[in-house]
Short mmCIF file of C-alpha atoms in Angstrom, two decimals:
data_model
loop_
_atom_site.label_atom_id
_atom_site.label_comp_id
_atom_site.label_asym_id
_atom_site.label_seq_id
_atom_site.Cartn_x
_atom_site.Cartn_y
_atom_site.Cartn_z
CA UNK C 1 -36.60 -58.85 57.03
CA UNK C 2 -36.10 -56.41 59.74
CA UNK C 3 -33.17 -53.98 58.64
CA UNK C 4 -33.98 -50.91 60.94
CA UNK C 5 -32.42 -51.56 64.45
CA UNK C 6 -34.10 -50.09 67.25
CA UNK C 7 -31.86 -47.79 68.07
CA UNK C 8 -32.63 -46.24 64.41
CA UNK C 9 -35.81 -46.57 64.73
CA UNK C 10 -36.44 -44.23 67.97
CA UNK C 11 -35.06 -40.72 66.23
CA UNK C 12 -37.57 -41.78 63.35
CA UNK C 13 -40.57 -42.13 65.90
CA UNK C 14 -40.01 -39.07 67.14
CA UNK C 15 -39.71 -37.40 63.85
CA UNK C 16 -42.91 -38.28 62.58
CA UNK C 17 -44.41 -37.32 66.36
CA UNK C 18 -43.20 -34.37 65.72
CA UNK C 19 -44.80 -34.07 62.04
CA UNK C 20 -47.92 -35.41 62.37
CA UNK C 21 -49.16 -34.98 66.05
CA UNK C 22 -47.34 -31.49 66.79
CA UNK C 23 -49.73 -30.68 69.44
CA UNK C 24 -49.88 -33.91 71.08
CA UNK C 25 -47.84 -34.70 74.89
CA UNK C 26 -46.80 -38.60 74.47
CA UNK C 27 -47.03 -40.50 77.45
CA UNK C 28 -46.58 -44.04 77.71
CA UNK C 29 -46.31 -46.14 74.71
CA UNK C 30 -45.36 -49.30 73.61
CA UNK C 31 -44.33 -50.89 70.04
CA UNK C 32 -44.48 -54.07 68.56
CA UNK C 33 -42.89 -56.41 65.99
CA UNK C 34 -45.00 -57.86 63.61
CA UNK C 35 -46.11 -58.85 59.89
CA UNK C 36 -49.27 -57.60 58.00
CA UNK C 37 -49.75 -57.60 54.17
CA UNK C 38 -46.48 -59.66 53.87
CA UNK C 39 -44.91 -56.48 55.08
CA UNK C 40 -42.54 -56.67 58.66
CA UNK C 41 -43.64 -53.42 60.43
CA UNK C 42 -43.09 -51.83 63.77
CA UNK C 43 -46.55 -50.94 65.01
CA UNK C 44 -46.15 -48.01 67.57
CA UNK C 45 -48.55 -47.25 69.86
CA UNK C 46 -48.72 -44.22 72.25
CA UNK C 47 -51.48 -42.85 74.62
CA UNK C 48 -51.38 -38.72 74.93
CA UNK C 49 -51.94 -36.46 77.82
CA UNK C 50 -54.99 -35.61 75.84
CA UNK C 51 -56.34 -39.04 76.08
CA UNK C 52 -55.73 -40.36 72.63
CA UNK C 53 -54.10 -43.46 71.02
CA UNK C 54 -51.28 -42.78 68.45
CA UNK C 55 -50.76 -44.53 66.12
CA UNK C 56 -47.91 -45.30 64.00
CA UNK C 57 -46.51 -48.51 61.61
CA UNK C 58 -43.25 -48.16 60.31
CA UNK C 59 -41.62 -50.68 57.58
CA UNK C 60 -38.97 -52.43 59.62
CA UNK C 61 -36.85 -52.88 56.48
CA UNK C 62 -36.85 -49.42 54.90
CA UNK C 63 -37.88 -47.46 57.60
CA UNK C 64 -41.07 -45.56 55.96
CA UNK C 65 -43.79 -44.75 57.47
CA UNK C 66 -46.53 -46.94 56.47
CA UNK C 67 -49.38 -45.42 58.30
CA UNK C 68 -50.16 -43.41 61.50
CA UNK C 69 -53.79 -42.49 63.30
CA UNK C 70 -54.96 -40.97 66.36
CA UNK C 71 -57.62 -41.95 68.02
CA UNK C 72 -60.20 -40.85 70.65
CA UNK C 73 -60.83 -42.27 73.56
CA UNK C 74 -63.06 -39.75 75.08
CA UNK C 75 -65.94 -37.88 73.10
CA UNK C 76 -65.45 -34.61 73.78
CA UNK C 77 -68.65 -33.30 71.86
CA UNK C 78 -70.76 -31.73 74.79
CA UNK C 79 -74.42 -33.67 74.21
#
């Protein structure tokens, strides 16, 4: 059941941008529709100016954050 409309849904991405990845410029991004675990969930995905993917899978009925990840795209470890 998808309760959250997308226009409620964008001022929650942003607030958990904001809280988890505080550091991070969002570029593009796109987000998705679908169901895992039996659960309906937005799945969010950003790339940053830092070359990462963000992560984030929000509950389309109650609008919690479900999970969120970044991750690397480019080791930056010097060899």
């Amino acid at each position: 059941n998808v309760k959250i409309s997308l226009e409620c849904l964008f001022p929650l991405i942003k607030e958990q941008l904001k809280r988890r990845f505080p550091k991070e410029q969002i570029a593009n991004g796109f987000l998705s529709l679908q169901t895992l675990n039996q659960k309906t969930l937005y799945n969010v995905t950003f790339i940053t100016t830092s070359i990462q993917f963000i992560n984030l899978k929000i509950n389309a009925e109650t609008g919690l954050l479900e999970s969120h990840q970044a991750i690397e795209l480019v080791d930056k470890q010097k060899k």
